[in-house]
Tab-separated table of C-alpha atoms in Angstrom:
chain	number	residue	atom	x	y	z
A	869	UNK	CA	119.249	135.212	72.176
A	870	UNK	CA	122.661	135.253	73.791
A	871	UNK	CA	124.154	133.382	76.709
A	872	UNK	CA	123.814	136.568	78.721
A	873	UNK	CA	120.034	136.875	78.384
A	874	UNK	CA	119.033	133.225	77.912
A	875	UNK	CA	118.309	132.582	81.583
A	876	UNK	CA	116.108	135.665	81.887
A	877	UNK	CA	114.240	134.733	78.715
A	878	UNK	CA	113.381	131.306	80.148
A	879	UNK	CA	112.234	132.803	83.452
A	880	UNK	CA	109.998	135.313	81.659
A	881	UNK	CA	108.508	132.620	79.432
A	882	UNK	CA	107.767	130.477	82.481
A	883	UNK	CA	106.221	133.408	84.326
A	884	UNK	CA	103.779	133.962	81.468
A	885	UNK	CA	102.809	130.267	81.242
A	886	UNK	CA	99.208	129.708	82.307
A	887	UNK	CA	98.775	128.866	85.985
A	888	UNK	CA	96.303	126.121	85.098
A	889	UNK	CA	99.054	123.980	83.587
A	890	UNK	CA	102.235	122.596	85.162
A	891	UNK	CA	105.405	124.414	84.179
A	892	UNK	CA	106.982	121.114	83.227
A	893	UNK	CA	104.513	120.881	80.342
A	894	UNK	CA	106.370	123.846	78.877
A	895	UNK	CA	109.917	123.206	80.061
A	896	UNK	CA	110.226	119.499	79.296
A	897	UNK	CA	109.489	119.915	75.553
A	898	UNK	CA	111.895	122.878	75.531
A	899	UNK	CA	114.647	120.707	76.970
A	900	UNK	CA	113.951	117.939	74.457
A	901	UNK	CA	114.055	120.367	71.535
A	902	UNK	CA	117.391	121.767	72.684
A	903	UNK	CA	118.806	118.255	73.086
A	904	UNK	CA	117.685	117.345	69.569
A	905	UNK	CA	119.103	120.567	68.157
A	906	UNK	CA	122.395	119.989	69.939
A	907	UNK	CA	122.699	116.376	68.805
A	908	UNK	CA	121.947	117.178	65.164
A	909	UNK	CA	124.038	120.346	64.959
A	910	UNK	CA	126.947	119.582	62.673
A	911	UNK	CA	129.680	121.995	61.729
A	912	UNK	CA	128.071	124.817	63.698
A	913	UNK	CA	130.102	127.730	64.948
A	914	UNK	CA	131.625	127.562	68.409
A	915	UNK	CA	129.415	130.402	69.749
A	916	UNK	CA	126.243	128.637	68.567
A	917	UNK	CA	127.387	125.354	70.077
A	918	UNK	CA	128.056	127.175	73.333
A	919	UNK	CA	124.550	128.646	73.307
A	920	UNK	CA	122.992	125.214	72.734
A	921	UNK	CA	124.960	123.708	75.615
A	922	UNK	CA	123.960	126.543	77.912
A	923	UNK	CA	120.320	126.308	76.813
A	924	UNK	CA	120.321	122.597	77.590
A	925	UNK	CA	121.809	123.233	81.031
A	926	UNK	CA	119.374	126.022	81.848
A	927	UNK	CA	116.331	124.087	80.649
A	928	UNK	CA	117.252	121.165	82.879
A	929	UNK	CA	117.854	123.457	85.845
A	930	UNK	CA	114.507	125.151	85.343
A	931	UNK	CA	112.720	121.812	84.975
A	932	UNK	CA	113.950	120.856	88.434
A	933	UNK	CA	113.427	124.301	89.953
A	934	UNK	CA	109.865	124.418	88.607
A	935	UNK	CA	109.088	121.315	90.656
A	936	UNK	CA	110.984	122.245	93.809
A	937	UNK	CA	110.792	126.059	93.889
A	938	UNK	CA	107.598	127.165	92.107
A	939	UNK	CA	107.778	130.540	93.887
A	940	UNK	CA	110.712	131.365	91.621
A	941	UNK	CA	108.148	131.644	88.827
A	942	UNK	CA	105.472	133.416	90.832
A	943	UNK	CA	103.556	130.237	91.627
A	944	UNK	CA	102.218	128.686	94.795
A	945	UNK	CA	103.070	125.060	95.589
A	946	UNK	CA	100.647	122.702	93.864
A	947	UNK	CA	100.927	118.936	94.489
A	948	UNK	CA	99.156	118.267	91.197
A	949	UNK	CA	101.722	120.286	89.258
A	950	UNK	CA	104.932	119.903	91.270
A	951	UNK	CA	105.454	116.225	90.527
A	952	UNK	CA	107.093	113.889	88.020
A	953	UNK	CA	104.286	111.333	88.233
A	954	UNK	CA	102.326	112.096	85.030
A	955	UNK	CA	105.519	112.297	82.977
A	956	UNK	CA	106.808	108.979	84.286
A	957	UNK	CA	103.461	107.358	83.539
A	958	UNK	CA	103.469	108.643	79.964
A	959	UNK	CA	106.558	106.557	79.318
A	960	UNK	CA	109.976	107.119	77.837
A	961	UNK	CA	108.817	106.978	74.207
A	962	UNK	CA	106.096	109.593	74.572
A	963	UNK	CA	106.956	113.179	73.634
A	964	UNK	CA	105.472	114.298	76.934
A	965	UNK	CA	107.186	111.649	79.036
A	966	UNK	CA	110.504	111.473	80.850
A	967	UNK	CA	113.158	109.934	78.632
A	968	UNK	CA	116.310	108.191	79.812
A	969	UNK	CA	118.427	111.205	78.867
A	970	UNK	CA	116.368	113.486	81.090
A	971	UNK	CA	116.666	111.112	84.033
A	972	UNK	CA	120.438	110.791	83.527
A	973	UNK	CA	120.850	114.559	83.502
A	974	UNK	CA	118.656	114.958	86.577
A	975	UNK	CA	120.684	112.346	88.457
A	976	UNK	CA	123.838	114.364	87.796
A	977	UNK	CA	122.238	117.167	89.844
A	978	UNK	CA	121.375	115.037	92.880
A	979	UNK	CA	124.379	116.263	94.858
A	980	UNK	CA	123.375	119.884	94.298
A	981	UNK	CA	120.098	119.757	96.214
A	982	UNK	CA	118.495	116.992	98.277
A	983	UNK	CA	115.131	118.065	96.873
A	984	UNK	CA	116.083	116.639	93.466
A	985	UNK	CA	116.400	112.961	94.479
A	986	UNK	CA	113.324	113.458	96.669
A	987	UNK	CA	111.359	114.278	93.504
A	988	UNK	CA	111.989	110.787	92.175
A	989	UNK	CA	111.318	109.105	95.521
A	990	UNK	CA	108.050	110.965	95.987
A	991	UNK	CA	106.970	110.213	92.428
A	992	UNK	CA	107.442	106.458	92.784
A	993	UNK	CA	105.701	106.425	96.158
A	994	UNK	CA	102.698	108.140	94.590
A	995	UNK	CA	102.758	105.780	91.604
A	996	UNK	CA	102.846	102.831	94.004
A	997	UNK	CA	99.944	104.293	95.978
A	998	UNK	CA	97.902	104.702	92.793
A	999	UNK	CA	98.677	101.141	91.754
A	1000	UNK	CA	97.455	99.818	95.108
A	1001	UNK	CA	93.911	100.745	94.050
A	1002	UNK	CA	94.103	99.085	90.614
A	1003	UNK	CA	93.544	95.566	89.334
A	1004	UNK	CA	94.304	93.684	86.109
A	1005	UNK	CA	91.246	95.216	84.517
A	1006	UNK	CA	92.563	98.735	85.038
A	1007	UNK	CA	95.317	100.715	83.319
A	1008	UNK	CA	98.136	99.378	85.483
A	1009	UNK	CA	100.886	98.872	82.902
A	1010	UNK	CA	102.222	102.473	82.922
A	1011	UNK	CA	102.829	102.127	86.659
A	1012	UNK	CA	104.779	98.902	86.202
A	1013	UNK	CA	106.721	100.423	83.319
A	1014	UNK	CA	107.664	103.396	85.495
A	1015	UNK	CA	109.228	101.045	88.041
A	1016	UNK	CA	111.069	99.219	85.252
A	1017	UNK	CA	112.447	102.583	84.151
A	1018	UNK	CA	113.791	103.161	87.659
A	1019	UNK	CA	115.581	99.808	87.603
A	1020	UNK	CA	117.844	101.155	84.855
A	1021	UNK	CA	119.263	103.675	87.316
A	1022	UNK	CA	120.798	102.072	90.428
A	1023	UNK	CA	120.828	105.348	92.362
A	1024	UNK	CA	117.040	105.660	92.049
A	1025	UNK	CA	116.523	102.152	93.400
A	1026	UNK	CA	119.091	102.688	96.159
A	1027	UNK	CA	117.308	105.868	97.236
A	1028	UNK	CA	113.946	104.105	97.285
A	1029	UNK	CA	115.391	101.331	99.439
A	1030	UNK	CA	116.335	103.943	102.052
A	1031	UNK	CA	112.811	105.332	102.248
A	1032	UNK	CA	110.764	104.375	105.349
A	1033	UNK	CA	107.948	103.065	103.133
A	1034	UNK	CA	110.202	100.509	101.488
A	1035	UNK	CA	110.383	98.077	104.389
A	1036	UNK	CA	107.886	99.385	106.918
A	1037	UNK	CA	106.255	96.969	109.359
A	1038	UNK	CA	102.898	95.876	107.980
A	1039	UNK	CA	100.449	93.010	108.086
A	1040	UNK	CA	100.442	90.757	105.019
A	1041	UNK	CA	97.523	92.625	103.392
A	1042	UNK	CA	99.150	95.903	104.429
A	1043	UNK	CA	102.373	95.017	102.618
A	1044	UNK	CA	100.411	94.766	99.373
A	1045	UNK	CA	99.004	98.254	99.766
A	1046	UNK	CA	101.244	100.392	101.941
A	1047	UNK	CA	104.830	99.532	101.017
A	1048	UNK	CA	106.544	100.738	97.858
A	1049	UNK	CA	106.877	97.381	96.095
A	1050	UNK	CA	103.811	95.659	97.555
A	1051	UNK	CA	101.272	97.044	95.060
A	1052	UNK	CA	103.409	95.824	92.155
A	1053	UNK	CA	103.209	92.258	93.462
A	1054	UNK	CA	99.531	92.645	94.298
A	1055	UNK	CA	98.519	92.823	90.626
A	1056	UNK	CA	97.337	89.283	89.916
A	1057	UNK	CA	94.589	87.250	88.190
A	1058	UNK	CA	93.635	86.134	91.705
A	1059	UNK	CA	92.398	89.580	92.682
A	1060	UNK	CA	88.617	89.469	93.259
A	1061	UNK	CA	88.049	92.172	90.646
A	1062	UNK	CA	90.021	90.212	88.047
A	1063	UNK	CA	88.231	86.953	88.825
A	1064	UNK	CA	84.840	88.598	88.348
A	1065	UNK	CA	85.972	90.090	85.054
A	1066	UNK	CA	87.691	87.065	83.540
A	1067	UNK	CA	85.485	84.360	85.037
A	1068	UNK	CA	81.958	85.782	85.325
A	1069	UNK	CA	79.409	83.382	86.784
A	1070	UNK	CA	82.091	80.826	87.617
A	1071	UNK	CA	79.761	78.866	89.915
A	1072	UNK	CA	77.265	78.347	87.109
A	1073	UNK	CA	79.757	76.971	84.568
A	1074	UNK	CA	79.146	73.449	83.301
A	1075	UNK	CA	81.540	71.126	85.154
A	1076	UNK	CA	81.911	68.901	82.074
A	1077	UNK	CA	83.058	71.875	80.009
A	1078	UNK	CA	85.505	72.845	82.742
A	1079	UNK	CA	86.922	69.305	82.874
A	1080	UNK	CA	87.295	69.162	79.086
A	1081	UNK	CA	88.753	72.655	78.725
């Protein structure tokens, strides 16, 4: 591979990737491998270092384009594929998840296309919507961890705060389900589902045992 044909090679590889899987499943590991190769490359020649830098740049660009312009790879838009949600939920330590380095690099591209910051807004809104249907007995922690990841990047939080869903007029129960942050505060031991799980048959418990507990 050379710098001259690297971009075309990535496009061709993406075009041959199965349509049943998101392109990011291919491109994200590629980007991570290039980053590792670049960070561990010591005393390499200048041309090789240049190729690694260009490969890293192109992989990041294609990661973002795959989500915002799937037609570039001969694909139709697919809400299940064109999203960061599953990768955010996998967590920063998972090989298939979004790491801090990826998010930092993506943020650097925000000024290039308004669709890029929208990817992160849309992802958190969907994560929040998913969380609104969960309780303590469900797998809610990845959703909370995704929000904690966002808090490390002020621009992501600032963008969310500008979204109409952040502070939309709602009833008290509506705030817990239909705003961005509401579902994160809704998770509680006081949820009916949690009470039934942690305190089954509460009305039949011996009052003496309760008093002595």
